[in-house]
Each structure stands twice: as C-alpha cells, then as structure tokens.
C-alpha cells in the first residue's frame, strides 16, 4: 500500500491517514451507523475524529469517559438557576438535537448505565429517551455516535460487552509506520525529520517491551512532547527523561533500562 504523505490542508486539524479509515468514517456517517475505534492510548484516535468532523463540517461533542461518568452526565439534569429548576441538556442530548457528532473517548471507563442509554441510539431506532422530561428524541440524519477504547486496558471488571460491541462498526488503530510517525511528530512539533527519526526508532524498541517491563509502549503523543522540548533547545536526555521515561514508569530499574536504551540509540 502506498501512503499519502501530502500535507493536511491548513484549515483542518493535522492528521496523517494510514489506510482506509477516512473513507470508512465517511461511509459510516452517510449511512447513520455508529463507529467504534480500537487502539492503544495516544495512537491518534481522538485526532482522527476531530479531523473527520472538520472534513465533514460537523460540530463535535467530545466526552472523556471516567469511572464516575453516568448516564445523567451525558443526557442532562435539572439544575437550580435563579431560584428555579431548569433542565440543562448534556453533551449527548445536544449532539442528537443538533445533528452533531458525539465522541465518547475511552467509553469502557464509564459506568454501566451509560451503555444502556447508548443502545437505542446504536440500532435501527436511533432514539434517545430522556426519562426525566419524558422526551424521546429521534436522531436526525446528521447525528453520528463515535466511541473509542483501548483493548489492552480491558479486564474482568471493565470490559465492553459483546452485545455493545456488535452494535458498532469497528476500526482498529495502531501506532503508525516509522515514516508516517516521523512525518506526524515533525509536523506537530516543528522539529526537523532528521532529529525526529531517532525518537521514532527509540519508540519502536520501547514498544517491543510493552507487556513485559512496561504496561504499554510509548505513544505518538509522548514522542511529540519530547520533540517539542527538543525544538525548544532542551537537551535530548532531559527531553526524553521528562516526556517519555517518567510518564511510562515509576520503577527505578526500568527507568535505568530505558536510559540505557536511549544511549544505544543516540550514542
């Protein structure tokens, strides 16, 4: 496959396509189908959604899911304003009303009642029931539900049920090929490609350790952070220490092993 490394138009968020994901997203949108993005942390899932929303000219409501996120946080609740109670829509409800894109980042982290709310929106009904107000909203043609999660973080207590997964089209993401990752990090950081290349080589070696000494490999996001520090004249060793090694592990032995790996790459 030949990769298109042409620059992103200046009015769009930077994103470097790596396959057929853009066409798949557009087709899902045109057919009113929900989409699930699977892949490791920091591999570009969120940027991809932001890019596609801009390409389609759609507003986007992004929700960073967490342990305490409930269905009410997505749908809305009554709030006290000026001595009176007033209904305030949550981000999912606003997206449905406006025909926008709603993106649930790391959906597996949310509470169980969230998936119950999503089910009617991810089948032929495409409806959102607001129990507190008695409304039943039919999603307009322009509405799209996108969710993401990291399969590597799933466990017995936090797992996306098959009954939920099978309601979505799914695209798997991974870290880009080296030449693509160099182009991405260089464009995002302003560091010349020749200086980014060793960072990407380092990332490849670190990712090979994922699942052994490290829970997960270094993300493209962290590489970009390190490159930005280097572009600001911070030394290579210090930039890698604060942007890559420290975020990846607290274990002194593992940190030293990573510093030794840096020495083999940079000499």
Coordinates of C-alpha atoms in Angstrom, one line a residue:
X1 CA 0.0 0.0 0.0
X2 CA 1.3 3.5 -0.9
X3 CA 0.8 6.0 1.9
X4 CA -0.3 9.5 1.1
X5 CA 2.1 11.8 3.0
X6 CA 0.8 15.1 1.5
X7 CA 0.2 17.9 4.0
X8 CA -3.1 18.4 5.7
X9 CA -5.0 21.5 4.4
X10 CA -4.3 24.4 6.8
X11 CA -7.9 24.8 7.8
X12 CA -8.1 21.2 9.1
X13 CA -6.6 19.7 12.3
X14 CA -3.4 17.8 11.4
X15 CA -4.0 14.1 10.7
X16 CA -2.0 11.7 8.6
X17 CA -4.2 8.9 7.1
X18 CA -2.6 5.5 7.4
X19 CA -5.1 3.4 5.5
X20 CA -8.8 3.4 4.6
X21 CA -10.0 4.9 7.9
X22 CA -11.2 8.2 6.4
X23 CA -13.3 6.6 3.8
X24 CA -14.8 4.2 6.3
X25 CA -15.7 7.1 8.6
X26 CA -17.4 9.0 5.8
X27 CA -19.4 5.9 4.8
X28 CA -20.5 5.2 8.3
X29 CA -21.6 8.9 8.7
X30 CA -23.5 8.8 5.4
X31 CA -25.4 5.6 6.5
X32 CA -26.1 6.7 10.1
X33 CA -24.0 4.0 11.6
X34 CA -22.2 4.2 14.9
X35 CA -18.4 3.7 14.9
X36 CA -16.0 2.2 17.4
X37 CA -12.3 3.0 17.3
X38 CA -10.0 0.5 19.0
X39 CA -6.3 1.0 19.7
X40 CA -3.6 1.9 22.3
X41 CA -3.5 5.2 24.1
X42 CA -2.0 8.1 22.2
X43 CA -2.1 6.5 18.7
X44 CA -4.3 9.2 17.1
X45 CA -7.9 8.1 17.6
X46 CA -9.1 11.4 19.1
X47 CA -7.2 13.5 16.5
X48 CA -8.8 11.3 13.7
X49 CA -12.3 12.1 15.0
X50 CA -11.5 15.8 15.2
X51 CA -10.1 15.7 11.7
X52 CA -13.1 13.9 10.2
X53 CA -15.6 16.2 12.0
X54 CA -13.8 19.1 10.3
X55 CA -13.7 17.4 6.9
X56 CA -17.5 16.8 7.2
X57 CA -18.1 20.3 8.6
X58 CA -19.8 18.9 11.6
X59 CA -19.8 20.2 15.2
X60 CA -18.4 17.6 17.7
X61 CA -19.1 17.0 21.4
X62 CA -16.2 15.1 23.0
X63 CA -16.7 13.4 26.3
X64 CA -13.7 12.0 28.2
X65 CA -15.2 9.0 29.9
X66 CA -14.2 8.1 33.5
X67 CA -15.3 5.9 36.4
X68 CA -17.9 8.4 37.7
X69 CA -19.4 9.3 34.3
X70 CA -23.1 8.4 34.5
X71 CA -26.0 8.5 32.0
X72 CA -27.2 11.7 33.6
X73 CA -23.9 13.4 32.7
X74 CA -24.5 12.5 29.1
X75 CA -28.2 13.2 28.9
X76 CA -28.6 16.2 31.2
X77 CA -30.2 17.1 34.5
X78 CA -32.3 19.7 36.3
X79 CA -30.2 22.5 37.8
X80 CA -31.2 25.3 40.1
X81 CA -30.9 28.7 38.4
X82 CA -32.1 31.9 40.0
X83 CA -34.2 30.0 42.4
X84 CA -35.9 27.9 39.8
X85 CA -35.1 24.5 38.4
X86 CA -34.2 24.4 34.7
X87 CA -33.4 21.4 32.5
X88 CA -29.9 21.5 31.0
X89 CA -29.0 19.1 28.2
X90 CA -25.9 17.0 28.4
X91 CA -23.4 16.6 25.5
X92 CA -25.1 13.5 24.1
X93 CA -28.5 15.2 24.1
X94 CA -27.1 18.4 22.5
X95 CA -25.5 16.3 19.8
X96 CA -28.7 14.5 19.0
X97 CA -30.8 17.7 18.9
X98 CA -28.2 19.5 16.7
X99 CA -27.4 16.5 14.4
X100 CA -23.7 16.7 15.5
X101 CA -21.0 14.1 16.2
X102 CA -20.8 12.8 19.8
X103 CA -17.4 11.2 20.6
X104 CA -17.1 9.1 23.7
X105 CA -13.4 8.7 24.4
X106 CA -12.5 5.5 26.4
X107 CA -16.1 4.5 26.7
X108 CA -15.2 1.4 28.6
X109 CA -14.3 3.6 31.6
X110 CA -17.8 4.9 32.0
X111 CA -20.4 3.5 34.4
X112 CA -22.6 0.6 33.2
X113 CA -25.8 2.8 32.9
X114 CA -24.1 4.7 30.0
X115 CA -24.2 1.7 27.7
X116 CA -27.9 1.2 28.4
X117 CA -28.5 4.7 27.2
X118 CA -26.5 4.2 24.0
X119 CA -28.2 1.0 22.9
X120 CA -31.3 2.7 21.3
X121 CA -29.0 5.1 19.5
X122 CA -27.0 2.3 18.0
X123 CA -29.7 0.2 16.4
X124 CA -32.5 0.9 13.9
X125 CA -34.4 3.1 16.4
X126 CA -31.7 5.8 16.6
X127 CA -33.6 7.3 19.5
X128 CA -32.6 8.9 22.9
X129 CA -35.0 8.6 25.7
X130 CA -34.9 11.3 28.4
X131 CA -36.8 9.8 31.3
X132 CA -36.6 13.0 33.4
X133 CA -38.5 15.1 30.9
X134 CA -40.5 12.4 29.1
X135 CA -38.9 13.3 25.7
X136 CA -38.0 10.7 23.1
X137 CA -35.6 12.3 20.6
X138 CA -35.2 10.8 17.1
X139 CA -31.6 11.3 15.9
X140 CA -31.6 13.3 12.7
X141 CA -29.6 12.2 9.7
X142 CA -26.5 14.3 10.6
X143 CA -26.1 12.7 14.0
X144 CA -23.2 10.3 14.5
X145 CA -22.1 8.4 17.6
X146 CA -18.4 7.5 17.8
X147 CA -16.7 5.8 20.7
X148 CA -13.2 4.6 21.4
X149 CA -11.4 2.3 23.8
X150 CA -8.1 0.6 24.4
X151 CA -8.5 -3.2 24.3
X152 CA -5.2 -3.5 26.2
X153 CA -6.7 -2.0 29.3
X154 CA -9.7 -4.2 29.4
X155 CA -10.2 -6.5 32.4
X156 CA -12.9 -8.6 34.0
X157 CA -14.4 -5.5 35.7
X158 CA -14.1 -3.2 32.8
X159 CA -14.9 -4.8 29.5
X160 CA -17.1 -3.7 26.6
X161 CA -19.8 -6.4 26.3
X162 CA -20.1 -8.2 23.0
X163 CA -23.8 -7.0 22.9
X164 CA -22.5 -3.5 22.9
X165 CA -19.5 -4.0 20.5
X166 CA -21.8 -5.7 18.0
X167 CA -23.8 -2.5 17.7
X168 CA -20.9 -0.6 16.1
X169 CA -18.8 -0.7 13.0
X170 CA -15.2 -1.0 14.3
X171 CA -11.8 0.2 13.1
X172 CA -8.5 -0.9 14.7
X173 CA -5.8 1.6 15.2
X174 CA -2.1 1.1 16.0
X175 CA 1.0 3.2 16.1
X176 CA 1.9 4.5 12.6
X177 CA 4.7 3.0 10.4
X178 CA 8.0 4.8 11.1
X179 CA 8.0 7.0 8.1
X180 CA 4.4 8.2 8.9
X181 CA 5.2 8.7 12.6
X182 CA 8.3 10.8 11.7
X183 CA 6.1 13.0 9.5
X184 CA 3.4 13.3 12.1
X185 CA 5.8 14.1 15.0
X186 CA 7.8 16.6 12.9
X187 CA 4.6 18.4 11.7
X188 CA 3.2 18.6 15.3
X189 CA 6.4 19.7 17.0
X190 CA 8.4 21.7 14.4
X191 CA 11.4 19.5 14.9
X192 CA 13.1 18.6 11.7
X193 CA 12.6 15.0 10.5
X194 CA 16.2 14.0 10.8
X195 CA 16.1 14.7 14.6
X196 CA 12.7 13.0 14.9
X197 CA 13.9 9.8 13.3
X198 CA 15.9 8.6 16.4
X199 CA 12.9 9.3 18.6
X200 CA 10.8 7.0 16.5
X201 CA 13.5 4.3 16.5
X202 CA 13.6 4.6 20.3
X203 CA 9.8 4.2 20.4
X204 CA 9.9 1.0 18.4
X205 CA 12.3 -0.5 20.9
X206 CA 10.3 0.6 23.8
X207 CA 7.1 -0.8 22.3
X208 CA 8.8 -4.1 22.0
X209 CA 9.0 -4.1 25.8
X210 CA 5.2 -3.5 26.2
X211 CA 3.6 -6.2 28.3
X212 CA 6.9 -7.2 29.9
X213 CA 8.5 -4.4 31.9
X214 CA 6.0 -1.8 30.7
X215 CA 2.2 -1.8 30.8
X216 CA 2.1 -0.1 27.4
X217 CA 4.5 1.3 24.8
X218 CA 5.3 5.0 24.3
X219 CA 2.6 6.9 22.5
X220 CA 3.0 9.2 19.4
X221 CA 1.7 11.9 21.7
X222 CA 4.6 11.5 24.1
X223 CA 7.1 11.5 21.2
X224 CA 5.6 14.8 20.1
X225 CA 6.0 16.2 23.6
X226 CA 9.7 15.2 23.6
X227 CA 10.2 16.6 20.1
X228 CA 8.7 19.9 21.2
X229 CA 11.1 20.2 24.1
X230 CA 14.0 19.4 21.8
X231 CA 12.8 22.0 19.4
X232 CA 12.9 24.5 22.3
X233 CA 16.6 23.7 22.8
X234 CA 16.2 21.2 25.7
X235 CA 18.8 18.5 25.7
X236 CA 17.9 15.2 24.2
X237 CA 18.5 13.3 27.5
X238 CA 16.4 15.7 29.6
X239 CA 13.6 15.9 27.0
X240 CA 13.3 12.1 26.8
X241 CA 13.5 11.8 30.6
X242 CA 10.6 14.1 31.3
X243 CA 8.5 13.4 28.3
X244 CA 8.9 9.6 27.8
X245 CA 10.7 7.8 30.7
X246 CA 9.0 9.4 33.6
X247 CA 5.4 9.1 32.2
X248 CA 6.0 5.5 31.3
X249 CA 7.2 4.1 34.6
X250 CA 8.0 4.8 38.3
X251 CA 10.3 1.9 38.7
X252 CA 13.9 2.9 39.1
X253 CA 15.3 -0.2 37.4
X254 CA 13.0 0.1 34.4
X255 CA 13.9 3.8 34.1
X256 CA 17.6 3.0 34.1
X257 CA 17.0 0.3 31.4
X258 CA 15.2 2.9 29.3
X259 CA 18.1 5.4 29.8
X260 CA 20.5 2.7 28.7
X261 CA 18.3 2.1 25.6
X262 CA 18.4 5.9 24.8
X263 CA 22.2 5.7 25.0
X264 CA 22.3 2.9 22.4
X265 CA 20.1 4.9 20.0
X266 CA 21.8 8.3 20.5
X267 CA 25.4 7.1 21.2

